[in-house]
Coordinates of C-alpha atoms in Angstrom, one line a residue:
Chain A
M64 CA 0.0 0.0 0.0
R65 CA 2.8 2.4 1.0
I66 CA 4.8 1.7 -2.2
E67 CA 1.7 2.2 -4.4
Y68 CA 1.1 5.5 -2.8
V69 CA 4.7 6.6 -3.4
I70 CA 4.6 5.5 -7.0
K71 CA 1.3 7.3 -7.5
R72 CA 2.7 10.5 -6.1
L73 CA 5.9 10.1 -8.2
F74 CA 3.7 9.8 -11.3
Y75 CA 1.8 13.0 -10.5
C76 CA 5.2 14.7 -9.9
F77 CA 6.3 13.7 -13.3
L78 CA 3.1 14.9 -14.9
A79 CA 3.3 18.3 -13.1
F80 CA 6.9 18.6 -14.2
F81 CA 6.0 18.0 -17.8
V82 CA 3.1 20.4 -17.8
G83 CA 5.2 23.0 -16.0
I84 CA 8.1 23.0 -18.5
S85 CA 5.6 22.9 -21.5
I86 CA 3.8 26.0 -20.2
T87 CA 7.1 27.8 -19.5
F88 CA 8.2 27.0 -23.1
V89 CA 5.0 28.5 -24.5
I90 CA 5.0 31.6 -22.3
L91 CA 8.7 32.4 -22.9
H92 CA 8.2 32.2 -26.7
L93 CA 5.2 34.6 -26.4
M94 CA 7.6 37.2 -25.1
P95 CA 8.4 40.0 -27.7
G96 CA 12.0 40.4 -28.9
D97 CA 14.8 37.8 -29.2
Y98 CA 18.4 37.6 -28.4
I99 CA 19.5 38.9 -31.8
S100 CA 17.5 42.0 -31.7
H101 CA 18.7 42.6 -28.2
L102 CA 22.3 42.4 -29.4
L103 CA 21.5 44.7 -32.4
I104 CA 20.7 47.5 -30.1
N105 CA 24.3 47.4 -28.9
I106 CA 26.2 46.7 -32.1
E107 CA 23.8 48.3 -34.5
S108 CA 24.8 47.9 -38.1
T109 CA 28.1 46.1 -37.5
I110 CA 26.4 42.7 -37.6
S111 CA 25.8 41.3 -41.0
P112 CA 22.6 39.5 -42.0
E113 CA 24.6 36.4 -42.8
A114 CA 26.1 36.2 -39.3
S115 CA 22.6 36.6 -37.9
E116 CA 21.4 33.7 -40.1
A117 CA 24.4 31.6 -39.1
F118 CA 23.6 32.2 -35.5
K119 CA 20.0 31.3 -35.9
H120 CA 21.0 28.2 -37.8
K121 CA 23.5 27.1 -35.2
F122 CA 21.0 27.3 -32.4
G123 CA 18.2 25.8 -34.4
L124 CA 16.2 29.0 -34.2
D125 CA 15.3 28.7 -37.9
K126 CA 13.3 25.6 -37.2
S127 CA 9.5 25.8 -36.4
L128 CA 8.5 26.3 -32.7
T129 CA 7.0 22.8 -32.5
E130 CA 10.2 21.3 -33.8
Q131 CA 12.2 23.3 -31.3
Y132 CA 9.9 22.1 -28.5
F133 CA 10.4 18.5 -29.3
I134 CA 14.2 18.9 -29.6
Y135 CA 14.2 20.7 -26.3
I136 CA 12.2 17.9 -24.6
D137 CA 14.4 15.3 -26.2
N138 CA 17.6 17.0 -25.0
L139 CA 16.1 17.4 -21.5
L140 CA 15.4 13.7 -21.2
Q141 CA 19.1 13.1 -22.0
G142 CA 20.1 15.5 -19.3
D143 CA 21.1 18.3 -21.7
W144 CA 19.7 21.7 -20.5
G145 CA 21.1 23.5 -23.5
Y146 CA 23.6 26.4 -23.9
S147 CA 23.1 30.0 -22.8
F148 CA 23.3 32.5 -25.6
E149 CA 24.8 35.1 -23.4
Y150 CA 27.4 33.1 -21.5
G151 CA 28.1 30.5 -24.0
V152 CA 28.3 27.7 -21.4
P153 CA 26.0 24.8 -20.5
I154 CA 23.0 26.2 -18.6
L155 CA 23.1 23.5 -16.0
N156 CA 26.5 24.8 -14.9
I157 CA 25.3 28.4 -14.5
V158 CA 22.1 27.5 -12.8
V159 CA 23.6 25.1 -10.3
E160 CA 26.3 27.7 -9.4
K161 CA 23.7 30.5 -8.9
L162 CA 21.3 28.2 -7.1
R163 CA 24.0 27.7 -4.4
W164 CA 23.9 31.4 -3.7
T165 CA 20.1 31.5 -3.7
L166 CA 19.9 28.6 -1.3
I167 CA 22.3 30.4 1.1
L168 CA 19.5 32.9 1.5
L169 CA 16.5 30.7 0.9
I170 CA 17.1 27.8 3.3
P171 CA 17.8 29.9 6.5
A172 CA 15.0 32.3 5.6
T173 CA 12.5 29.5 5.1
L174 CA 13.4 27.7 8.3
L175 CA 13.5 30.9 10.3
S176 CA 10.2 32.2 9.0
L177 CA 8.5 28.9 9.6
L178 CA 9.8 28.6 13.1
I179 CA 8.9 32.2 14.1
G180 CA 5.6 32.2 12.2
V181 CA 4.5 28.9 13.6
F182 CA 5.5 29.8 17.1
I183 CA 3.8 33.2 17.1
G184 CA 0.8 31.7 15.3
A185 CA 0.5 28.8 17.7
Y186 CA 0.7 31.0 20.8
F187 CA -1.8 33.6 19.7
G188 CA -4.2 30.9 18.3
W189 CA -4.2 29.5 21.8
K190 CA -4.6 32.8 23.5
S191 CA -6.8 34.4 20.8
G192 CA -9.0 37.4 21.4
S193 CA -6.6 39.2 23.7
K194 CA -5.5 42.8 23.0
L195 CA -2.0 41.6 22.2
D196 CA -3.4 39.0 19.8
L197 CA -5.2 41.7 17.8
S198 CA -2.2 44.0 17.7
V199 CA 0.0 41.2 16.5
L200 CA -2.6 40.4 13.8
N201 CA -2.5 44.0 12.6
V202 CA 1.2 44.1 12.5
M203 CA 1.3 40.9 10.5
I204 CA -1.2 42.3 8.0
F205 CA 0.9 45.4 7.7
I206 CA 4.1 43.4 7.0
R207 CA 2.4 41.2 4.4
A208 CA 0.5 44.1 2.7
I209 CA 3.8 45.9 1.8
P210 CA 5.7 44.2 -1.0
S211 CA 9.1 42.7 -0.2
Y212 CA 11.1 45.0 -2.4
W213 CA 9.9 48.0 -0.3
W214 CA 11.1 46.4 2.8
A215 CA 14.3 45.6 1.1
L216 CA 14.8 49.2 0.0
M217 CA 14.0 50.5 3.5
F218 CA 16.4 48.1 5.1
V219 CA 19.2 49.0 2.7
L220 CA 18.5 52.7 3.4
I221 CA 18.2 52.4 7.2
F222 CA 20.6 49.7 8.2
G223 CA 23.0 50.0 5.2
F224 CA 23.1 53.6 4.4
Y225 CA 22.2 55.6 7.5
L226 CA 23.4 53.2 10.2
G227 CA 26.2 51.6 8.2
L228 CA 25.7 48.3 9.9
F229 CA 25.5 46.2 6.7
P230 CA 27.0 46.5 3.3
L231 CA 24.7 48.1 0.7
G232 CA 24.8 45.1 -1.6
G233 CA 26.9 42.4 -3.2
Y234 CA 28.1 39.2 -1.6
M235 CA 31.8 39.9 -0.7
G236 CA 33.8 42.9 0.3
I237 CA 36.6 44.2 -1.8
G238 CA 39.0 42.8 0.8
V239 CA 38.7 39.2 -0.6
L240 CA 40.9 40.2 -3.5
E241 CA 43.8 40.1 -1.1
S242 CA 42.8 37.7 1.7
G243 CA 40.8 35.1 -0.2
T244 CA 37.3 33.8 0.5
D245 CA 36.1 35.0 3.9
Y246 CA 33.0 33.2 5.1
L247 CA 32.2 35.7 7.8
D248 CA 32.2 38.4 5.2
I249 CA 29.7 36.5 3.1
L250 CA 27.5 35.9 6.1
H251 CA 27.7 39.7 6.9
H252 CA 26.6 40.4 3.3
S253 CA 23.8 37.8 3.4
L254 CA 22.3 38.9 6.7
L255 CA 20.2 41.8 5.4
P256 CA 18.6 40.1 2.4
M257 CA 18.0 37.0 4.6
I258 CA 16.3 39.1 7.2
T259 CA 14.1 40.8 4.6
L260 CA 13.1 37.5 3.0
T261 CA 12.4 36.0 6.5
L262 CA 10.3 39.0 7.6
C263 CA 8.2 38.9 4.5
S264 CA 7.5 35.2 4.9
I265 CA 6.6 35.2 8.5
P266 CA 3.0 36.5 8.2
G267 CA 1.9 33.7 5.8
N268 CA 3.0 31.1 8.2
Y269 CA 1.6 33.0 11.1
Y270 CA -1.9 33.3 9.6
L271 CA -2.2 29.7 8.7
M272 CA -0.9 28.4 12.1
R273 CA -3.1 30.8 14.0
N274 CA -6.2 29.8 12.0
S275 CA -5.4 26.2 12.3
M276 CA -4.9 26.6 16.1
L277 CA -8.3 28.3 16.4
L278 CA -9.9 25.4 14.6
T279 CA -8.1 22.8 16.7
V280 CA -8.8 24.5 20.0
G281 CA -12.5 24.1 19.3
E282 CA -12.2 20.3 18.7
D283 CA -13.9 17.9 21.1
Y284 CA -10.7 16.0 21.9
I285 CA -9.4 19.1 23.5
I286 CA -12.3 18.8 26.0
T287 CA -11.3 15.1 26.5
A288 CA -7.7 16.2 27.3
R289 CA -9.0 18.8 29.8
G290 CA -11.3 16.2 31.3
K291 CA -8.2 14.0 32.0
G292 CA -6.8 16.7 34.2
L293 CA -4.0 17.6 31.9
S294 CA -2.4 21.0 32.4
E295 CA -2.9 23.7 29.8
K296 CA 0.7 23.4 28.8
D297 CA 0.3 19.7 28.1
I298 CA -2.9 20.2 26.2
L299 CA -1.2 22.9 24.1
F300 CA 1.9 20.9 23.2
K301 CA 0.6 17.3 23.2
H302 CA -2.9 17.6 21.9
T303 CA -3.1 20.8 19.9
V304 CA 0.1 21.8 18.2
K305 CA 0.7 18.5 16.4
N306 CA -2.9 18.5 15.0
A307 CA -2.6 22.2 14.1
M308 CA 0.7 21.6 12.3
L309 CA -0.8 19.3 9.7
P310 CA -1.9 22.0 7.2
M311 CA 1.5 23.7 7.8
V312 CA 3.3 20.8 6.0
T313 CA 1.4 21.7 2.8
M314 CA 2.0 25.4 3.4
I315 CA 5.8 24.9 3.4
T316 CA 5.5 24.1 -0.3
L317 CA 3.4 27.1 -1.1
E318 CA 5.6 29.3 1.0
L319 CA 8.6 28.1 -1.1
V320 CA 7.0 29.4 -4.2
F321 CA 6.4 32.7 -2.6
M322 CA 10.0 32.8 -1.4
I323 CA 11.5 32.0 -4.8
S324 CA 9.5 34.8 -6.4
G325 CA 10.3 37.1 -3.5
S326 CA 14.0 36.4 -3.9
V327 CA 13.9 37.7 -7.4
F328 CA 13.3 41.2 -6.1
I329 CA 15.5 40.9 -3.1
E330 CA 18.5 39.5 -4.9
T331 CA 18.2 42.3 -7.5
I332 CA 18.0 45.0 -4.8
F333 CA 20.9 43.5 -2.8
S334 CA 22.9 42.6 -5.9
W335 CA 23.0 39.0 -4.6
P336 CA 24.4 36.7 -7.3
G337 CA 21.6 34.1 -7.1
M338 CA 18.9 32.7 -9.4
G339 CA 16.7 35.8 -9.0
M340 CA 19.3 38.1 -10.3
L341 CA 20.3 35.7 -13.0
M342 CA 16.6 35.6 -14.1
I343 CA 16.4 39.4 -14.4
D344 CA 19.7 39.4 -16.5
A345 CA 18.5 36.6 -18.7
M346 CA 15.2 38.3 -19.2
N347 CA 16.8 41.6 -20.2
A348 CA 19.1 39.8 -22.7
R349 CA 16.2 37.7 -24.0
D350 CA 18.4 34.6 -23.3
L351 CA 15.5 32.2 -23.6
P352 CA 17.4 29.0 -23.1
L353 CA 18.8 30.3 -19.8
L354 CA 15.3 31.5 -18.7
Q355 CA 13.9 28.2 -19.6
G356 CA 16.7 26.6 -17.5
I357 CA 16.0 28.8 -14.5
F358 CA 12.3 28.1 -14.5
L359 CA 13.1 24.4 -15.0
M360 CA 15.1 24.5 -11.8
D361 CA 12.4 26.4 -9.9
T362 CA 9.8 23.8 -11.1
L363 CA 12.0 21.0 -10.0
L364 CA 12.5 22.6 -6.5
I365 CA 8.8 23.1 -6.0
I366 CA 7.9 19.6 -7.2
I367 CA 10.6 18.1 -4.9
A368 CA 9.3 20.2 -2.0
N369 CA 5.7 19.1 -2.7
F370 CA 6.7 15.5 -2.9
T371 CA 8.6 15.7 0.4
A372 CA 5.6 17.4 2.0
D373 CA 3.3 14.6 0.8
M374 CA 5.7 12.0 2.2
L375 CA 6.1 13.9 5.5
Y376 CA 2.4 14.3 5.8
S377 CA 1.9 10.6 5.9
C378 CA 4.4 10.3 8.7
I379 CA 2.8 13.0 10.8
D380 CA -0.8 12.1 10.2
P381 CA -1.5 8.4 10.7
R382 CA -4.7 8.6 8.8
V383 CA -2.9 9.2 5.5
K384 CA -0.8 6.0 5.6
V385 CA -3.4 4.0 3.8
G386 CA -2.8 6.2 0.8
E387 CA -6.3 7.2 0.1
Chain B
M155 CA -22.3 11.8 53.6
S156 CA -23.1 11.4 50.0
L157 CA -20.3 11.3 47.5
L158 CA -21.7 14.0 45.3
R159 CA -24.3 16.5 46.2
I160 CA -25.5 19.1 43.8
I161 CA -27.4 22.0 45.4
G162 CA -29.3 24.6 43.5
L163 CA -27.1 24.3 40.4
K164 CA -27.7 26.8 37.6
A165 CA -25.7 27.1 34.4
Y166 CA -26.5 30.0 32.0
F167 CA -24.8 30.8 28.7
P168 CA -24.9 34.3 27.4
T169 CA -25.5 34.1 23.6
Q170 CA -26.4 36.6 21.0
D171 CA -30.0 35.5 21.0
G172 CA -30.3 35.8 24.8
I173 CA -29.4 33.8 27.9
V174 CA -29.6 30.0 27.5
K175 CA -30.8 28.6 30.8
A176 CA -29.4 25.2 30.3
V177 CA -29.4 24.0 33.9
N178 CA -32.0 25.5 36.2
T179 CA -31.8 24.9 39.9
V180 CA -30.9 21.2 39.9
D181 CA -30.6 19.3 43.2
L182 CA -29.1 15.8 43.0
E183 CA -27.3 13.4 45.2
I184 CA -25.2 10.5 44.3
E185 CA -24.2 8.0 47.1
K186 CA -21.1 5.8 47.1
N187 CA -21.6 2.8 44.8
E188 CA -24.8 4.3 43.5
R189 CA -25.6 4.6 39.8
V190 CA -27.9 7.4 38.9
G191 CA -29.4 7.7 35.5
L192 CA -30.1 11.2 34.1
I193 CA -32.6 11.0 31.3
G194 CA -34.3 13.5 29.2
E195 CA -34.7 14.7 25.6
T196 CA -31.8 16.0 23.5
G197 CA -31.2 19.6 24.5
C198 CA -32.7 19.5 27.9
G199 CA -29.4 20.3 29.6
K200 CA -28.2 16.8 30.6
T201 CA -24.7 17.1 29.1
V202 CA -24.3 20.6 30.5
L203 CA -25.0 19.3 33.9
G204 CA -22.2 16.7 33.4
F205 CA -19.8 19.2 32.1
A206 CA -20.6 21.6 35.0
I207 CA -19.6 18.9 37.5
M208 CA -16.3 18.5 35.7
R209 CA -16.0 22.3 35.3
L210 CA -15.5 21.9 31.6
L211 CA -17.9 24.6 30.5
Q212 CA -16.6 27.7 28.7
P213 CA -15.4 30.3 31.1
S214 CA -18.2 32.7 30.0
T215 CA -20.8 30.4 31.5
N216 CA -22.6 31.7 34.6
I217 CA -22.6 28.9 37.2
E218 CA -24.4 29.2 40.5
G219 CA -25.1 26.8 43.3
R220 CA -22.8 24.3 44.9
I221 CA -21.4 21.0 43.8
M222 CA -20.2 19.2 47.0
Y223 CA -17.8 16.4 46.3
N224 CA -16.5 14.6 49.4
G225 CA -17.3 17.7 51.4
K226 CA -15.5 20.1 49.0
D227 CA -17.3 22.5 46.8
L228 CA -15.9 21.9 43.3
L229 CA -17.1 25.3 42.1
K230 CA -14.8 27.0 44.7
L231 CA -11.7 25.0 43.9
S232 CA -8.8 26.6 42.0
E233 CA -8.1 25.4 38.5
E234 CA -5.0 23.7 39.8
E235 CA -7.0 21.8 42.5
M236 CA -9.7 20.9 40.0
R237 CA -7.1 19.4 37.6
K238 CA -6.2 16.9 40.3
I239 CA -9.8 15.8 40.6
R240 CA -10.5 15.5 36.9
G241 CA -9.6 12.1 35.5
K242 CA -8.4 10.9 38.8
E243 CA -11.5 11.2 41.1
I244 CA -14.2 12.2 38.7
A245 CA -13.8 11.0 35.1
M246 CA -16.0 11.6 32.2
I247 CA -16.8 9.2 29.4
F248 CA -17.7 11.5 26.5
Q249 CA -20.3 10.9 23.9
N250 CA -19.3 10.6 20.3
P251 CA -15.8 9.1 20.5
P252 CA -14.9 9.8 16.8
T253 CA -14.6 13.5 17.7
F254 CA -13.6 13.1 21.3
L255 CA -10.6 11.0 20.6
N256 CA -7.5 12.7 19.3
P257 CA -7.0 11.4 15.7
V258 CA -3.2 11.7 15.6
L259 CA -2.4 10.1 19.0
K260 CA -2.2 6.3 19.6
I261 CA -5.1 4.9 21.6
G262 CA -2.6 3.5 24.1
Y263 CA -1.0 6.9 24.6
Q264 CA -4.4 8.5 25.2
I265 CA -5.3 6.0 27.9
A266 CA -1.8 6.0 29.4
E267 CA -1.7 9.8 29.7
S268 CA -3.9 10.1 32.7
T269 CA -2.3 7.2 34.6
Q270 CA 1.1 8.8 34.0
L271 CA -0.2 12.1 35.3
H272 CA -2.3 11.0 38.3
Q273 CA -0.6 7.8 39.4
G274 CA 2.9 8.7 38.5
L275 CA 3.5 5.6 36.4
D276 CA 6.4 5.6 34.0
K277 CA 6.0 5.2 30.3
K278 CA 6.4 1.4 30.3
A279 CA 4.1 0.8 33.2
A280 CA 1.5 3.1 31.8
K281 CA 1.5 1.3 28.5
E282 CA 1.1 -2.0 30.3
K283 CA -1.8 -0.5 32.3
A284 CA -3.3 0.7 29.0
V285 CA -3.1 -2.8 27.6
G286 CA -4.8 -4.1 30.7
M287 CA -7.5 -1.4 30.4
L288 CA -8.2 -2.4 26.8
E289 CA -8.4 -6.0 27.9
A290 CA -10.9 -5.0 30.7
V291 CA -13.1 -3.4 28.1
K292 CA -12.9 -6.6 26.0
I293 CA -10.9 -5.4 23.0
P294 CA -9.3 -8.4 21.4
L295 CA -5.5 -8.4 20.7
S296 CA -5.1 -5.5 23.2
S297 CA -1.3 -5.6 23.1
K298 CA -1.4 -4.9 19.4
R299 CA -4.4 -2.6 19.5
V300 CA -2.8 -0.4 22.0
S301 CA -0.4 1.0 19.4
E302 CA -3.2 1.8 16.9
Y303 CA -4.8 5.0 16.1
P304 CA -8.5 5.9 16.5
H305 CA -9.3 5.6 12.8
Q306 CA -8.3 1.9 12.9
F307 CA -10.9 1.2 15.5
S308 CA -14.6 0.4 14.8
G309 CA -17.3 2.6 16.3
G310 CA -18.0 0.1 19.2
M311 CA -14.3 -0.2 19.8
K312 CA -13.8 3.5 20.0
E313 CA -16.6 3.6 22.6
R314 CA -14.8 0.9 24.6
A315 CA -11.5 2.8 24.3
M316 CA -13.3 5.9 25.6
I317 CA -14.6 3.9 28.5
A318 CA -11.1 2.5 29.2
M319 CA -9.8 6.1 29.2
G320 CA -12.4 7.1 31.7
L321 CA -11.7 4.2 34.0
A322 CA -7.9 4.2 33.8
C323 CA -7.3 5.9 37.2
D324 CA -10.1 4.1 39.1
P325 CA -12.2 7.2 39.6
S326 CA -14.7 7.2 42.4
L327 CA -17.3 8.9 40.2
I328 CA -17.8 8.4 36.5
I329 CA -19.9 10.7 34.5
A330 CA -21.0 8.8 31.4
D331 CA -22.4 11.0 28.7
E332 CA -24.6 8.9 26.3
P333 CA -22.0 6.2 25.8
T334 CA -24.4 4.2 23.7
K335 CA -25.4 7.0 21.4
G336 CA -25.2 6.1 17.7
L337 CA -24.3 2.5 18.2
D338 CA -26.3 -0.3 16.6
I339 CA -28.4 -2.4 18.9
T340 CA -26.1 -5.5 19.4
I341 CA -23.1 -3.3 20.1
K342 CA -25.2 -1.1 22.4
M343 CA -26.2 -4.1 24.5
Q344 CA -22.5 -5.2 24.8
I345 CA -21.5 -1.7 25.9
V346 CA -24.4 -1.6 28.4
K347 CA -23.2 -5.0 29.8
L348 CA -19.7 -3.7 30.0
M349 CA -20.6 -0.5 31.7
K350 CA -22.6 -2.4 34.3
E351 CA -19.6 -4.7 34.9
V352 CA -16.8 -2.2 35.1
T353 CA -18.7 0.2 37.3
R354 CA -19.7 -2.4 39.9
Q355 CA -17.5 -0.6 42.3
G356 CA -17.8 3.1 42.2
S357 CA -20.5 5.6 41.5
M358 CA -21.8 6.8 38.2
L359 CA -23.9 9.5 36.7
F360 CA -25.3 7.9 33.6
I361 CA -26.6 10.5 31.1
T362 CA -28.8 9.1 28.4
H363 CA -32.0 9.6 26.4
D364 CA -32.4 5.9 26.2
L365 CA -34.7 4.6 29.0
G366 CA -34.1 1.0 28.2
V367 CA -30.3 1.4 28.7
A368 CA -30.8 3.5 31.9
A369 CA -33.1 0.7 33.3
E370 CA -30.4 -1.9 32.7
I371 CA -27.7 0.1 34.5
C372 CA -29.1 2.5 37.0
D373 CA -30.3 2.2 40.6
N374 CA -32.1 5.5 40.5
I375 CA -33.3 7.7 37.7
A376 CA -33.6 11.4 37.5
V377 CA -35.8 12.8 34.7
M378 CA -34.8 16.1 33.4
Y379 CA -37.0 18.5 31.4
A380 CA -36.0 22.0 30.2
G381 CA -33.1 22.4 32.5
E382 CA -34.7 21.1 35.7
L383 CA -35.4 17.7 37.3
V384 CA -39.1 16.8 37.2
E385 CA -39.0 13.3 38.7
Y386 CA -36.6 11.3 40.8
A387 CA -37.1 7.7 42.0
K388 CA -35.8 4.2 42.1
T389 CA -35.6 2.7 38.6
E390 CA -38.4 0.2 39.1
D391 CA -40.7 2.9 40.5
I392 CA -40.1 5.1 37.5
F393 CA -41.1 2.2 35.2
K394 CA -44.0 0.8 37.4
N395 CA -45.4 4.0 38.7
P396 CA -44.3 7.1 36.6
M397 CA -46.0 10.1 38.2
H398 CA -45.0 13.2 36.2
P399 CA -46.9 13.5 32.9
Y400 CA -43.7 14.0 31.1
T401 CA -42.2 10.8 32.4
R402 CA -45.3 9.0 31.5
G403 CA -45.2 10.5 28.0
F404 CA -41.5 9.6 27.8
L405 CA -42.3 6.0 28.7
N406 CA -45.2 5.7 26.3
S407 CA -42.9 6.8 23.5
L408 CA -40.8 3.6 23.9
P409 CA -41.2 1.2 21.0
S410 CA -42.4 -1.5 23.4
R411 CA -45.2 0.7 24.7
G412 CA -46.5 1.8 21.3
L413 CA -44.2 4.7 20.2
K414 CA -46.7 7.4 21.2
Q415 CA -45.0 10.7 21.0
I416 CA -45.5 13.6 23.3
R417 CA -47.2 16.4 21.4
G418 CA -45.4 19.7 20.8
I419 CA -41.7 20.3 20.9
S420 CA -39.3 20.7 23.8
P421 CA -39.1 24.4 24.7
S422 CA -36.3 26.7 23.9
L423 CA -34.0 27.1 26.8
I424 CA -33.8 30.9 26.1
D425 CA -37.5 31.5 26.4
L426 CA -38.8 29.1 29.0
P427 CA -42.6 28.7 29.5
S428 CA -44.1 30.4 32.5
G429 CA -45.4 28.3 35.4
C430 CA -44.8 24.6 35.0
R431 CA -42.3 24.2 32.2
F432 CA -44.2 21.3 30.8
H433 CA -47.7 22.8 30.7
P434 CA -47.8 23.6 26.9
R435 CA -47.4 19.9 26.2
C436 CA -49.3 18.4 29.1
D437 CA -52.6 16.5 28.8
H438 CA -53.6 17.3 32.4
I439 CA -53.2 21.0 32.3
E440 CA -55.2 23.2 34.7
E441 CA -55.3 26.9 34.8
V442 CA -52.9 27.1 37.7
C443 CA -50.2 25.2 35.8
K444 CA -49.7 28.2 33.6
N445 CA -48.6 30.6 36.3
W446 CA -47.4 28.5 39.2
H447 CA -44.0 26.9 39.1
P448 CA -44.2 23.7 41.1
E449 CA -41.6 22.5 43.5
M450 CA -40.2 19.0 43.9
V451 CA -42.3 17.1 46.4
E452 CA -41.8 13.6 47.9
C453 CA -45.0 11.7 47.1
D454 CA -43.8 8.2 48.0
K455 CA -40.8 7.3 50.0
G456 CA -37.9 8.3 47.8
H457 CA -40.1 9.3 44.9
Y458 CA -40.0 13.0 44.1
V459 CA -42.1 14.7 41.5
R460 CA -42.4 18.3 40.3
C461 CA -46.1 18.5 39.4
L462 CA -49.1 20.4 40.8
Q463 CA -51.3 17.2 40.7
Y464 CA -49.3 15.9 43.7
G465 CA -48.6 19.2 45.6

């Protein structure tokens, strides 16, 4: 039964992946402009039509879109993500390199925002209705209502520019040219974007946890627990939080989507050399293969997270084990 | 001294539509080793009375009166002191186990929890005790079943597990809230037999709307209508010689006595009828019933009735 469930989930993952890359392919080719016309702006008339034709032929751009699509899928299945127009190197290499930098921000930010959001949400879901609860709720709405790039700009302005506590952007100080890689320096540079990303993701986790707590607190089995003479603390931790956490597992996946899109803005503002900034560059250069590669990686990440959440869910909630 | 003595208990809930007077001046005594049945229609305040004894009602509830347990007034105890009584001295068996059992915790854990808390058993001993409890409520393969989750249990087994949970710490008083509700007839009779067996020592307040079940288990029966007791007597007296028109109507509505229903519907607990609460549905109504609220009077030895016919 368990194995069947895993296979079924894996099949859906594959389906989602396939649909995802197909939609990305279509949308990217709907974009106006192409790499050549982007280059032409810079080098104007120095490029000959023959060279342009040769370029198109080399990358297979003279073939029909349908043909390109099938070639792309065929290559993908063989593990070939294609070449970037702009960098002239295999896309997988660039994406993996940039992904490392993004994950430096994304992993701590996801974990921290989950931890803080769940904790605050659980506490105020338990003690709902107090004045403090309402104030926290309003603060959370405020944080969420303002886009992440505004927070990023404000933080750069206040903590970077006025207070001088953090660098204004980038990922390493100029000093590394002499002393070599300094991990503390990287940490120092990463702190502000990480905090911004964390802050903007806390409210989502908080809302869900608080709501879930409110629902769980009203359940009959909480009365049973109280009827056994358990202390409020035991009821909270042993009977409520675990049940209220169930929807959170699914939320982590959704949150990751939010974080990946949020990191595009934040990386751009902080000049952080991750996937987000790579995406903006590739977009501007109309480097379609690279864009396709970036979205492919995002799709993969989300699908893996989703799959993990599904598997995790069946571990936390005994009722899912049957694989219904 | 009786084990539990409820004096003038009132429980009112403030709601948007008005005050729900769920329990209205109830006096009730339960002796050691006595099993009292509390019967009445759905929504007459039976469960609220049970919850009030356990002090499990929402904090916004207005509770008046006294609930004397072993000489202590439960309503005056601190939350801390009350916690030591719940589950240990007074335990409740809740109705509807599917929602009153925690779906993500193992049955064994849920039974062991209160023994760990009140009897100081360690994890291993508590689990062994849980296996023993499941055996006592006749769940087969109890050593395996103890590690299962509620959704793996059938309806009747969940009810048994619920009973095992209530009995785990040998409480001196058990409040059983409709433990046979929603079970089919064969399983219901098994549960009744079990309840009778496991509560041979100890007292019980048995809340039900099922007269047949109450007759099987209880020594005395209190009939509740619209938040107050209207008749109290030995079980056989209730069946042989029901005095209150409501009790008679209730008995006549049993399938074995012809399924005759009482006319009208039970009153809203927000807007209670004047005078005798039962007068709008009563067949023996006189003018005075509409304005005069009768008191409980002892008509026979140990047989109390709240009806003007007998006052």
